[in-house]
Coordinates of C-alpha atoms in Angstrom, one line a residue:
Chain A
X1 CA -13.3 -21.8 -48.9
X2 CA -16.5 -22.0 -46.9
X3 CA -17.5 -19.1 -44.7
X4 CA -20.4 -18.8 -42.3
X5 CA -21.5 -15.3 -41.4
X6 CA -23.5 -15.3 -38.1
X7 CA -25.6 -12.3 -37.7
X8 CA -27.0 -10.4 -40.7
X9 CA -27.3 -6.8 -39.6
X10 CA -25.4 -4.1 -41.5
X11 CA -21.9 -5.4 -40.8
X12 CA -22.8 -9.1 -41.2
X13 CA -24.6 -8.4 -44.5
X14 CA -21.7 -6.4 -45.9
X15 CA -19.3 -9.2 -45.0
X16 CA -21.6 -12.0 -46.4
X17 CA -22.3 -10.3 -49.7
X18 CA -18.7 -9.3 -50.4
X19 CA -17.2 -12.6 -49.3
X20 CA -19.8 -14.5 -51.5
X21 CA -17.8 -13.2 -54.5
X22 CA -14.7 -15.2 -53.5
X23 CA -16.1 -18.0 -51.2
X24 CA -19.0 -20.2 -50.5
X25 CA -21.0 -18.2 -48.0
X26 CA -23.8 -19.3 -45.6
X27 CA -25.6 -16.8 -43.4
X28 CA -27.0 -17.6 -40.0
X29 CA -30.0 -15.4 -39.3
X30 CA -32.2 -15.1 -36.2
X31 CA -35.5 -14.9 -38.1
X32 CA -36.8 -17.7 -40.4
X33 CA -38.3 -15.1 -42.7
X34 CA -34.9 -13.4 -43.1
X35 CA -33.3 -16.7 -44.1
X36 CA -36.0 -17.4 -46.6
X37 CA -35.7 -14.0 -48.2
X38 CA -31.9 -14.4 -48.5
X39 CA -32.3 -17.8 -50.1
X40 CA -34.9 -16.6 -52.6
X41 CA -33.6 -13.2 -53.5
X42 CA -29.9 -13.2 -52.6
X43 CA -28.3 -10.2 -50.9
X44 CA -28.0 -6.9 -52.8
X45 CA -25.3 -4.3 -52.0
X46 CA -25.5 -0.7 -53.2
X47 CA -23.5 2.4 -52.4
X48 CA -19.7 1.9 -52.8
X49 CA -20.3 -1.6 -54.3
X50 CA -23.2 -2.6 -56.6
X51 CA -24.0 -6.3 -57.0
X52 CA -26.3 -9.0 -55.8
X53 CA -24.7 -12.0 -54.1
X54 CA -26.0 -15.6 -53.9
X55 CA -25.9 -16.9 -50.3
X56 CA -27.5 -19.8 -48.5
X57 CA -29.2 -18.9 -45.2
X58 CA -30.7 -20.7 -42.2
X59 CA -31.6 -20.1 -38.6
X60 CA -30.0 -23.5 -37.7
X61 CA -26.2 -23.9 -37.7
X62 CA -26.6 -27.7 -38.0
X63 CA -27.8 -27.2 -41.6
X64 CA -24.5 -25.7 -42.7
X65 CA -22.0 -28.6 -42.2
X66 CA -18.5 -27.6 -41.5
X67 CA -16.7 -24.3 -42.5
X68 CA -13.2 -22.8 -42.7
X69 CA -14.2 -19.5 -41.2
X70 CA -17.0 -18.3 -39.0
X71 CA -17.5 -14.5 -38.8
X72 CA -19.5 -13.5 -35.7
X73 CA -21.1 -10.2 -36.8
X74 CA -23.9 -9.7 -34.3
X75 CA -24.2 -6.8 -31.9
X76 CA -22.3 -7.3 -28.6
X77 CA -25.5 -7.9 -26.6
X78 CA -26.5 -10.8 -28.8
X79 CA -23.1 -12.5 -28.7
X80 CA -23.6 -14.8 -25.7
X81 CA -26.8 -16.6 -27.1
X82 CA -25.3 -16.8 -30.5
X83 CA -22.0 -18.3 -29.3
X84 CA -24.1 -20.8 -27.2
X85 CA -26.0 -21.9 -30.3
X86 CA -22.7 -22.6 -32.1
X87 CA -21.3 -25.0 -29.5
X88 CA -20.6 -28.4 -31.0
X89 CA -20.6 -27.0 -34.6
X90 CA -17.9 -26.0 -37.1
X91 CA -15.2 -28.2 -35.5
X92 CA -12.6 -27.2 -38.2
X93 CA -13.4 -23.5 -38.4
X94 CA -11.5 -20.5 -37.2
X95 CA -13.9 -18.1 -35.5
X96 CA -13.5 -14.3 -35.9
X97 CA -15.3 -11.7 -33.6
X98 CA -16.0 -8.2 -34.9
X99 CA -17.9 -6.7 -31.9
X100 CA -17.3 -3.2 -30.5
X101 CA -15.7 -2.9 -27.1
X102 CA -13.7 -5.5 -25.4
X103 CA -14.1 -9.1 -24.4
X104 CA -16.1 -10.6 -27.3
X105 CA -13.4 -13.2 -27.8
X106 CA -13.7 -14.4 -24.2
X107 CA -17.5 -14.7 -24.5
X108 CA -17.0 -17.0 -27.5
X109 CA -14.0 -18.9 -26.2
X110 CA -15.9 -20.8 -23.5
X111 CA -18.3 -22.3 -26.0
X112 CA -15.8 -24.1 -28.2
X113 CA -12.2 -24.9 -28.9
X114 CA -12.1 -23.1 -32.2
X115 CA -9.0 -21.1 -33.0
X116 CA -10.0 -17.4 -32.5
X117 CA -9.2 -14.3 -34.5
X118 CA -10.0 -10.9 -33.0
X119 CA -11.3 -8.1 -35.3
X120 CA -12.6 -4.6 -35.1
X121 CA -14.3 -3.0 -38.1
X122 CA -14.6 0.7 -39.0
X123 CA -16.7 0.2 -42.2
X124 CA -20.3 1.3 -42.0
X125 CA -23.5 1.0 -44.0
X126 CA -27.2 1.2 -43.8
X127 CA -29.5 -1.9 -43.9
X128 CA -32.5 -1.0 -46.1
X129 CA -34.2 -4.4 -46.0
X130 CA -33.3 -8.0 -45.2
X131 CA -32.0 -8.5 -48.7
X132 CA -30.4 -5.0 -49.3
X133 CA -27.6 -3.3 -47.6
X134 CA -25.9 0.0 -48.6
X135 CA -22.1 0.2 -48.2
X136 CA -21.4 3.7 -46.9
X137 CA -17.9 4.1 -45.3
X138 CA -15.2 1.9 -46.8
X139 CA -12.9 2.0 -43.8
X140 CA -10.9 -1.0 -42.9
X141 CA -11.4 -4.0 -40.7
X142 CA -8.4 -4.8 -38.5
X143 CA -7.6 -8.4 -37.6
X144 CA -5.2 -9.9 -35.1
X145 CA -4.6 -13.4 -33.6
X146 CA -6.3 -14.2 -30.3
X147 CA -6.3 -17.9 -29.5
X148 CA -4.3 -20.6 -31.3
X149 CA -3.8 -18.3 -34.3
X150 CA -0.9 -16.3 -35.7
X151 CA -0.4 -13.1 -37.6
X152 CA -0.2 -15.3 -40.7
X153 CA -3.7 -16.5 -40.1
X154 CA -4.9 -13.0 -39.7
X155 CA -3.1 -12.1 -42.9
X156 CA -4.8 -14.8 -44.9
X157 CA -8.3 -13.7 -43.7
X158 CA -7.3 -10.1 -44.5
X159 CA -6.3 -11.2 -48.0
X160 CA -9.7 -13.0 -48.4
X161 CA -11.6 -9.9 -47.3
X162 CA -9.5 -7.6 -49.6
X163 CA -10.1 -10.0 -52.5
X164 CA -13.8 -9.7 -51.8
X165 CA -13.7 -5.9 -52.2
X166 CA -13.5 -4.7 -48.7
X167 CA -10.6 -3.1 -46.8
X168 CA -8.7 -5.1 -44.2
X169 CA -5.4 -5.0 -42.3
X170 CA -3.7 -7.7 -40.2
X171 CA -1.7 -7.0 -37.0
X172 CA 0.5 -9.2 -34.9
X173 CA -1.5 -8.0 -31.8
X174 CA -4.8 -6.2 -32.3
X175 CA -5.1 -5.0 -28.7
X176 CA -3.0 -1.8 -29.0
X177 CA -5.2 -0.5 -31.8
X178 CA -8.4 -1.9 -30.3
X179 CA -7.7 -0.2 -26.9
X180 CA -6.7 3.1 -28.4
X181 CA -9.9 3.2 -30.3
X182 CA -11.9 2.1 -27.3
X183 CA -10.6 4.8 -25.0
X184 CA -11.1 7.4 -27.6
X185 CA -14.7 6.2 -28.3
X186 CA -15.6 5.8 -24.7
X187 CA -14.5 9.4 -24.0
X188 CA -15.8 11.2 -27.0
X189 CA -19.1 9.4 -27.4
X190 CA -20.2 9.8 -23.8
X191 CA -19.2 13.4 -23.5
X192 CA -21.0 14.3 -26.7
X193 CA -24.1 12.3 -25.7
X194 CA -24.3 14.2 -22.4
X195 CA -23.5 17.7 -23.5
X196 CA -25.1 17.7 -27.0
X197 CA -21.9 19.0 -28.4
X198 CA -20.5 17.5 -31.7
X199 CA -16.9 16.4 -31.5
X200 CA -15.5 20.0 -31.9
X201 CA -12.9 22.3 -30.3
X202 CA -14.7 22.2 -27.0
X203 CA -13.2 18.7 -26.5
X204 CA -9.6 19.9 -26.7
X205 CA -9.6 23.1 -24.6
X206 CA -10.9 24.7 -21.5
X207 CA -12.8 23.0 -18.8
X208 CA -14.4 20.3 -21.0
X209 CA -11.0 19.7 -22.6
X210 CA -9.7 19.1 -19.1
X211 CA -12.4 16.5 -18.4
X212 CA -11.7 14.8 -21.8
X213 CA -8.0 14.7 -20.9
X214 CA -8.7 13.2 -17.5
X215 CA -10.9 10.6 -19.1
X216 CA -8.2 9.5 -21.6
X217 CA -5.8 9.4 -18.7
X218 CA -8.1 7.0 -16.8
X219 CA -8.3 4.8 -20.0
X220 CA -4.6 4.8 -20.4
X221 CA -4.1 3.6 -16.8
X222 CA -6.5 0.7 -17.5
X223 CA -4.6 -0.2 -20.7
X224 CA -1.3 -0.1 -18.8
X225 CA -2.7 -2.3 -16.1
X226 CA -3.9 -4.8 -18.7
X227 CA -0.4 -4.8 -20.2
X228 CA -1.5 -3.1 -23.5
X229 CA 0.9 -0.7 -25.1
X230 CA -1.5 1.7 -27.0
X231 CA -0.8 2.2 -30.7
X232 CA -2.0 5.8 -30.5
X233 CA -2.5 8.2 -27.7
X234 CA -6.3 8.7 -27.3
X235 CA -5.9 12.3 -26.2
X236 CA -3.9 13.1 -29.4
X237 CA -6.4 11.2 -31.5
X238 CA -9.0 13.5 -29.9
X239 CA -7.1 16.7 -30.5
X240 CA -6.3 15.7 -34.1
X241 CA -10.0 14.8 -34.8
X242 CA -11.2 18.2 -33.5
X243 CA -8.8 20.0 -35.9
X244 CA -10.4 18.5 -39.0
X245 CA -12.7 21.5 -39.6
X246 CA -16.1 19.9 -39.7
X247 CA -17.5 18.7 -36.4
X248 CA -18.4 15.0 -36.4
X249 CA -21.6 13.9 -34.6
X250 CA -20.6 10.8 -32.6
X251 CA -23.1 7.9 -33.0
X252 CA -24.0 8.1 -29.3
X253 CA -25.0 11.7 -29.6
X254 CA -27.2 10.8 -32.6
X255 CA -28.7 7.9 -30.6
X256 CA -29.7 10.0 -27.6
X257 CA -31.0 12.8 -29.9
X258 CA -33.2 10.1 -31.6
X259 CA -34.1 8.5 -28.2
X260 CA -32.5 5.2 -29.3
X261 CA -30.6 2.8 -27.0
X262 CA -26.9 3.7 -27.2
X263 CA -23.8 1.5 -27.3
X264 CA -22.7 2.7 -23.8
X265 CA -22.7 -0.8 -22.4
X266 CA -20.3 -2.1 -25.1
X267 CA -18.0 0.9 -25.2
X268 CA -17.8 2.6 -21.8
X269 CA -19.1 -0.6 -20.1
X270 CA -16.2 -2.6 -21.5
X271 CA -13.7 -0.1 -20.2
X272 CA -15.3 0.1 -16.8
X273 CA -15.4 -3.7 -16.5
X274 CA -11.8 -4.0 -17.7
X275 CA -10.8 -1.4 -15.1
X276 CA -12.5 -3.4 -12.3
X277 CA -10.8 -6.6 -13.5
X278 CA -7.4 -5.0 -13.3
X279 CA -8.1 -3.1 -10.1
X280 CA -7.9 0.4 -11.6
X281 CA -10.2 3.1 -10.3
X282 CA -12.1 4.9 -13.1
X283 CA -14.5 7.3 -11.3
X284 CA -14.9 9.6 -14.3
X285 CA -15.8 6.9 -16.8
X286 CA -18.0 5.3 -14.2
X287 CA -19.8 8.6 -13.8
X288 CA -20.3 9.0 -17.6
X289 CA -21.5 5.4 -17.8
X290 CA -24.2 6.0 -15.1
X291 CA -25.3 9.3 -16.6
X292 CA -25.7 7.9 -20.1
X293 CA -27.6 4.8 -18.8
X294 CA -29.9 7.2 -16.9
X295 CA -30.4 9.4 -19.9
X296 CA -31.5 6.3 -21.8
X297 CA -33.9 5.5 -19.0
X298 CA -35.4 9.1 -19.3
X299 CA -36.8 8.4 -22.7
X300 CA -37.7 4.7 -22.3
Chain B
X1 CA -38.2 49.8 8.9
X2 CA -37.8 49.7 5.1
X3 CA -36.8 46.5 3.2
X4 CA -35.9 46.3 -0.4
X5 CA -36.1 43.0 -2.3
X6 CA -33.4 42.8 -4.9
X7 CA -34.6 40.5 -7.6
X8 CA -38.4 39.8 -7.3
X9 CA -38.6 36.4 -9.0
X10 CA -40.4 33.5 -7.3
X11 CA -38.4 33.5 -4.0
X12 CA -38.0 37.3 -3.9
X13 CA -41.8 37.6 -4.3
X14 CA -42.4 35.2 -1.4
X15 CA -40.4 37.5 0.9
X16 CA -41.9 40.7 -0.6
X17 CA -45.5 39.8 -0.4
X18 CA -45.2 38.3 3.1
X19 CA -43.2 41.2 4.6
X20 CA -45.7 43.6 3.1
X21 CA -48.3 42.1 5.5
X22 CA -46.6 44.0 8.4
X23 CA -47.6 47.5 9.3
X24 CA -44.2 48.4 10.5
X25 CA -42.4 47.3 7.4
X26 CA -42.2 49.4 4.2
X27 CA -41.4 47.0 1.3
X28 CA -39.8 47.9 -2.0
X29 CA -38.9 45.5 -4.8
X30 CA -36.3 46.0 -7.5
X31 CA -36.6 43.8 -10.6
X32 CA -35.8 44.2 -14.3
X33 CA -39.0 42.4 -15.5
X34 CA -41.2 45.5 -16.4
X35 CA -44.5 43.6 -16.8
X36 CA -44.1 42.0 -13.4
X37 CA -43.2 45.3 -11.8
X38 CA -46.1 47.1 -13.5
X39 CA -48.5 44.4 -12.3
X40 CA -47.3 44.6 -8.7
X41 CA -47.7 48.4 -8.7
X42 CA -51.2 48.2 -10.2
X43 CA -52.7 45.2 -8.4
X44 CA -50.4 44.2 -5.7
X45 CA -48.3 41.0 -5.5
X46 CA -50.4 37.8 -5.3
X47 CA -49.2 34.5 -3.9
X48 CA -51.3 31.4 -4.2
X49 CA -50.7 27.7 -3.4
X50 CA -49.1 27.0 0.0
X51 CA -50.5 30.4 1.2
X52 CA -52.9 32.9 -0.2
X53 CA -51.4 36.4 0.2
X54 CA -51.7 39.8 -1.5
X55 CA -48.9 42.2 -0.7
X56 CA -49.1 45.9 -1.4
X57 CA -45.6 47.3 -2.1
X58 CA -43.6 49.6 -4.4
X59 CA -41.8 47.9 -7.3
X60 CA -39.4 49.5 -9.7
X61 CA -37.1 48.7 -12.6
X62 CA -35.1 51.8 -11.8
X63 CA -32.5 51.4 -9.0
X64 CA -32.2 55.1 -8.6
X65 CA -35.8 55.2 -7.3
X66 CA -35.0 53.1 -4.3
X67 CA -35.0 55.2 -1.1
X68 CA -32.5 54.5 1.8
X69 CA -33.3 51.1 3.3
X70 CA -32.6 49.4 6.5
X71 CA -32.3 46.0 4.8
X72 CA -31.9 44.5 1.4
X73 CA -32.8 40.9 0.6
X74 CA -31.0 39.7 -2.6
X75 CA -33.0 37.0 -4.4
X76 CA -31.7 37.1 -8.0
X77 CA -30.2 34.1 -9.8
X78 CA -26.5 33.9 -8.6
X79 CA -25.1 35.1 -11.9
X80 CA -26.9 38.5 -11.6
X81 CA -25.9 39.2 -8.0
X82 CA -23.0 41.5 -8.7
X83 CA -24.8 43.7 -11.3
X84 CA -28.0 43.9 -9.2
X85 CA -26.2 44.9 -6.0
X86 CA -23.9 47.3 -7.7
X87 CA -27.0 49.1 -9.1
X88 CA -28.8 49.3 -5.8
X89 CA -25.9 49.7 -3.3
X90 CA -26.7 53.4 -2.7
X91 CA -29.9 52.4 -0.9
X92 CA -27.9 50.4 1.7
X93 CA -25.3 53.0 2.6
X94 CA -26.5 52.7 6.2
X95 CA -28.3 49.3 5.9
X96 CA -27.5 45.6 5.9
X97 CA -27.9 43.3 2.9
X98 CA -28.9 39.6 3.2
X99 CA -28.8 36.9 0.5
X100 CA -31.4 34.1 0.2
X101 CA -29.9 32.9 -3.1
X102 CA -28.7 29.5 -4.2
X103 CA -25.1 28.6 -4.4
X104 CA -21.8 29.8 -3.1
X105 CA -20.1 33.2 -3.6
X106 CA -23.1 35.5 -3.3
X107 CA -22.0 37.0 0.0
X108 CA -18.6 37.7 -1.4
X109 CA -20.2 39.4 -4.5
X110 CA -22.5 41.5 -2.3
X111 CA -19.6 42.5 0.0
X112 CA -17.8 44.2 -2.9
X113 CA -20.6 46.8 -3.0
X114 CA -22.0 47.1 0.5
X115 CA -20.4 47.1 4.0
X116 CA -22.7 45.0 6.1
X117 CA -23.6 41.6 4.8
X118 CA -25.9 38.8 6.0
X119 CA -25.3 35.2 5.0
X120 CA -28.6 33.4 4.3
X121 CA -30.3 30.2 3.0
X122 CA -33.9 29.7 2.3
X123 CA -35.9 26.5 1.5
X124 CA -39.3 27.9 0.3
X125 CA -39.8 27.6 -3.4
X126 CA -42.3 28.8 -6.0
X127 CA -42.7 29.9 -9.6
X128 CA -44.0 32.9 -11.4
X129 CA -47.4 32.1 -12.9
X130 CA -48.1 35.5 -14.5
X131 CA -46.9 39.1 -14.0
X132 CA -47.7 39.9 -10.4
X133 CA -48.8 36.4 -9.5
X134 CA -46.5 33.8 -7.9
X135 CA -47.3 30.1 -7.2
X136 CA -46.0 29.3 -3.6
X137 CA -45.0 25.6 -4.0
X138 CA -43.3 24.8 -0.8
X139 CA -43.1 26.4 2.6
X140 CA -39.8 26.2 4.5
X141 CA -37.4 27.8 6.9
X142 CA -34.8 30.5 6.3
X143 CA -31.6 30.9 8.3
X144 CA -29.7 34.2 8.5
X145 CA -26.3 34.9 10.1
X146 CA -23.6 37.6 9.8
X147 CA -21.2 37.2 6.8
X148 CA -18.0 36.7 8.8
X149 CA -15.6 38.9 6.7
X150 CA -18.0 41.9 6.6
X151 CA -20.7 41.1 9.2
X152 CA -23.9 42.9 9.8
X153 CA -24.4 43.5 13.6
X154 CA -26.1 40.4 15.1
X155 CA -28.9 42.6 16.5
X156 CA -29.7 43.7 12.9
X157 CA -29.7 40.0 11.8
X158 CA -32.2 39.3 14.5
X159 CA -34.3 42.3 13.6
X160 CA -34.6 41.1 10.0
X161 CA -35.3 37.5 11.0
X162 CA -38.0 38.7 13.4
X163 CA -39.7 40.7 10.7
X164 CA -39.6 37.8 8.2
X165 CA -41.0 35.4 10.8
X166 CA -43.8 37.8 11.8
X167 CA -44.6 38.2 8.1
X168 CA -45.1 34.5 7.5
X169 CA -41.6 33.3 6.5
X170 CA -40.2 31.5 9.5
X171 CA -36.6 32.7 9.9
X172 CA -33.9 32.0 12.4
X173 CA -30.9 34.2 13.2
X174 CA -27.7 32.2 14.1
X175 CA -24.1 33.1 14.7
X176 CA -22.9 30.8 12.0
X177 CA -25.2 30.3 9.0
X178 CA -22.8 28.3 7.0
X179 CA -24.1 24.9 8.1
X180 CA -27.6 25.2 6.6
X181 CA -26.1 27.0 3.6
X182 CA -23.7 24.2 2.8
X183 CA -26.3 21.6 3.4
X184 CA -28.5 23.2 0.8
X185 CA -25.6 23.8 -1.7
X186 CA -24.4 20.2 -1.3
X187 CA -28.0 19.0 -1.9
X188 CA -28.5 21.2 -5.0
X189 CA -25.0 20.4 -6.4
X190 CA -25.5 16.6 -6.0
X191 CA -29.0 16.5 -7.6
X192 CA -29.8 19.4 -9.8
X193 CA -27.1 18.8 -12.5
X194 CA -27.9 15.1 -12.5
X195 CA -31.5 15.9 -13.4
X196 CA -30.2 18.4 -16.0
X197 CA -27.8 16.0 -17.6
X198 CA -30.1 12.9 -17.7
X199 CA -33.6 14.5 -18.0
X200 CA -34.8 12.6 -15.0
X201 CA -37.0 14.0 -12.2
X202 CA -35.6 14.1 -8.6
X203 CA -37.4 10.9 -7.6
X204 CA -36.2 9.0 -10.7
X205 CA -32.6 10.1 -10.1
X206 CA -32.7 8.8 -6.5
X207 CA -34.3 5.5 -7.2
X208 CA -31.6 4.3 -9.6
X209 CA -29.0 2.7 -7.4
X210 CA -26.1 3.5 -9.6
X211 CA -27.1 7.1 -10.0
X212 CA -27.7 7.3 -6.3
X213 CA -24.1 6.3 -5.8
X214 CA -23.0 9.1 -8.0
X215 CA -25.1 11.5 -6.0
X216 CA -23.5 10.3 -2.8
X217 CA -20.0 10.7 -4.4
X218 CA -20.8 14.3 -5.1
X219 CA -22.2 14.8 -1.6
X220 CA -19.1 13.3 0.0
X221 CA -16.9 15.7 -1.9
X222 CA -19.1 18.6 -0.7
X223 CA -19.0 17.4 2.9
X224 CA -15.2 17.2 2.7
X225 CA -14.9 20.8 1.5
X226 CA -17.3 22.0 4.2
X227 CA -15.3 20.0 6.9
X228 CA -12.0 21.5 5.7
X229 CA -13.5 25.0 6.5
X230 CA -14.7 23.9 9.9
X231 CA -18.3 24.1 8.9
X232 CA -20.7 21.8 10.8
X233 CA -23.7 20.9 8.6
X234 CA -27.0 21.3 10.5
X235 CA -28.2 18.0 9.1
X236 CA -27.1 15.4 6.6
X237 CA -27.8 16.4 3.0
X238 CA -28.3 12.7 2.2
X239 CA -31.5 12.8 4.4
X240 CA -32.8 15.8 2.5
X241 CA -32.1 14.0 -0.8
X242 CA -34.1 10.9 0.2
X243 CA -36.8 12.9 1.8
X244 CA -37.3 14.9 -1.3
X245 CA -37.6 11.7 -3.4
X246 CA -40.8 10.7 -1.6
X247 CA -43.9 10.7 -3.9
X248 CA -45.7 13.2 -1.6
X249 CA -42.6 15.6 -1.5
X250 CA -40.8 16.1 -4.8
X251 CA -40.6 12.8 -6.7
X252 CA -41.9 14.3 -9.9
X253 CA -40.1 17.6 -9.4
X254 CA -37.9 18.6 -12.3
X255 CA -34.8 20.4 -10.8
X256 CA -34.6 24.1 -11.7
X257 CA -31.5 23.3 -13.6
X258 CA -33.3 20.8 -15.7
X259 CA -36.0 23.4 -16.4
X260 CA -33.2 25.8 -17.3
X261 CA -31.6 23.4 -19.7
X262 CA -34.9 22.5 -21.3
X263 CA -35.5 26.3 -21.8
X264 CA -31.8 26.8 -22.8
X265 CA -31.2 29.3 -20.0
X266 CA -27.8 29.7 -18.4
X267 CA -27.8 27.6 -15.3
X268 CA -26.4 28.2 -11.8
X269 CA -23.8 25.5 -12.1
X270 CA -20.9 28.0 -11.6
X271 CA -22.2 28.7 -8.1
X272 CA -23.1 25.2 -7.2
X273 CA -20.6 22.6 -8.3
X274 CA -18.3 25.4 -9.5
X275 CA -18.5 26.9 -6.0
X276 CA -17.6 23.6 -4.3
X277 CA -14.7 23.1 -6.7
X278 CA -13.4 26.7 -6.0
X279 CA -13.7 26.3 -2.2
X280 CA -12.2 22.9 -2.4
X281 CA -9.2 24.2 -4.3
X282 CA -8.7 27.0 -1.7
X283 CA -8.7 24.4 1.1
X284 CA -6.7 21.7 -0.7
X285 CA -9.7 19.3 -1.0
X286 CA -9.9 17.4 -4.4
X287 CA -13.4 17.4 -6.0
X288 CA -13.0 15.5 -9.2
X289 CA -16.7 14.5 -9.6
X290 CA -18.0 18.0 -9.0
X291 CA -15.4 19.3 -11.5
X292 CA -16.6 16.7 -14.1
X293 CA -20.2 17.6 -13.6
X294 CA -19.4 21.3 -13.8
X295 CA -17.6 20.7 -17.1
X296 CA -20.4 18.7 -18.6
X297 CA -23.1 21.2 -17.7
X298 CA -20.9 24.0 -19.1
X299 CA -20.6 21.8 -22.2
X300 CA -24.4 21.7 -22.4
X301 CA -24.6 25.5 -22.2
X302 CA -21.9 25.7 -24.9
X303 CA -23.9 23.4 -27.2
X304 CA -26.6 26.1 -27.6
X305 CA -24.3 28.8 -28.9
X306 CA -21.7 26.9 -31.0

């Protein structure tokens, strides 16, 4: 089994190092220096796993020959140029996207006839250096068929990932879970980023709870128009999460507090674009999208 | 005639110091900020900036000291209207009370405590530099009119407007003062909270095309609520928004609500977007964007106390 992991940020590094224990792994990096370091030092994982993997790395996909699986693990904003660079390579590979938001599969689809798997990952980590990643949250990666693939294909990749020491689950259709998570994330992250509130009881009651409820309703209307039957009700996910006891700080709140760019474009942006595509009005999500973009502009 | 300024912050001080220039007007000021009151009594009330003025007047933190007055001008933040007027209502048993505050609902709150009420809107602005010393940032007009459910006689409205004008605060008495009031409320509700939520100055809010659309969405809801009440705006709030965004006007101005949020002070959102939502509900006009903005700013306030 030969796997190419394209993109060696936190998620890409976690996939590459673990998969290298059960497959022959090549890593496509953006920087020459990054590839050289990986070739010389390997890729160390700490935290929930503790080992150093041997990988081959390059900035040029032509150097890798063919592969059975290509995992696209870059950030959503980097996907288009990455997919462009893969055109004409890996003729026999299945390509799997793991970006946040929606639509990554379609970005990739136009650049080659590869069979496509769709994935969303909830694992997390911290990249300490080019050759060292810490595995923090061992939550699953969900995989489903997208183009010219079946649930059995998703199962076999999930098996591979599990054998490598990570968690994975295959679905016959990823979209119900993907959309539930997306609507939940778009709502909770943007409201937290704008109010400064962690995800606590304010999100489930009173005036703010009313806004959160209306936001999840908008999301549900978009899902319905897109023909997606949600796996979970995002409002109930929200209520349930606020009853956990400790208030979670959504990543977008941490981003604005640290004056970093947020994932608003990938998360809420995906939902707003899908709404437009399906002719559904989402004035509230559009408002949050504009406000968070403007908040980013205030510190840049 | 005797006029008491209820709430002698920046805007209240502009009225107090200017009215104190007139020989025929005896000016009192009621405010809870003791240092400011003491400084006014000791050295007078100083304005600088758009006009250099020193007003000699009596200031007090004790409402019981206020003598009977012909007029009150309420200039507190909107959330303090009811308490301030309740405390001072005895002075207006035979007088009329005007509001020059931001937001909606102040007249209704005043009318719970005094009989004759004057609706009002003012555009001048400033800030307190030190006790007894106020920076006069912007000159502008004031409009007064009878508050329809409990009106002051129009002759009294004219009398107060005349005094303000002679004192240096140009003021017009009109039969229906709701037009200018709603224009200012719609302007404030469409721009202040956007600055507060994003951290952007007025000019930077207006120059972002997507944010400008949000501002217009909020304006449109406000206009619909005004129209449902038969209120004719005296001018388009959109023009005021674009005018204020000019570099020489208020491009770099941080909305007062942004200043409140940065200082973690309770904002006037309940009387701006909250007011538009309440009046909208009464008249069957949906205001989903104002409702959303209201909820977000209340969420910001909640984040300080959780």
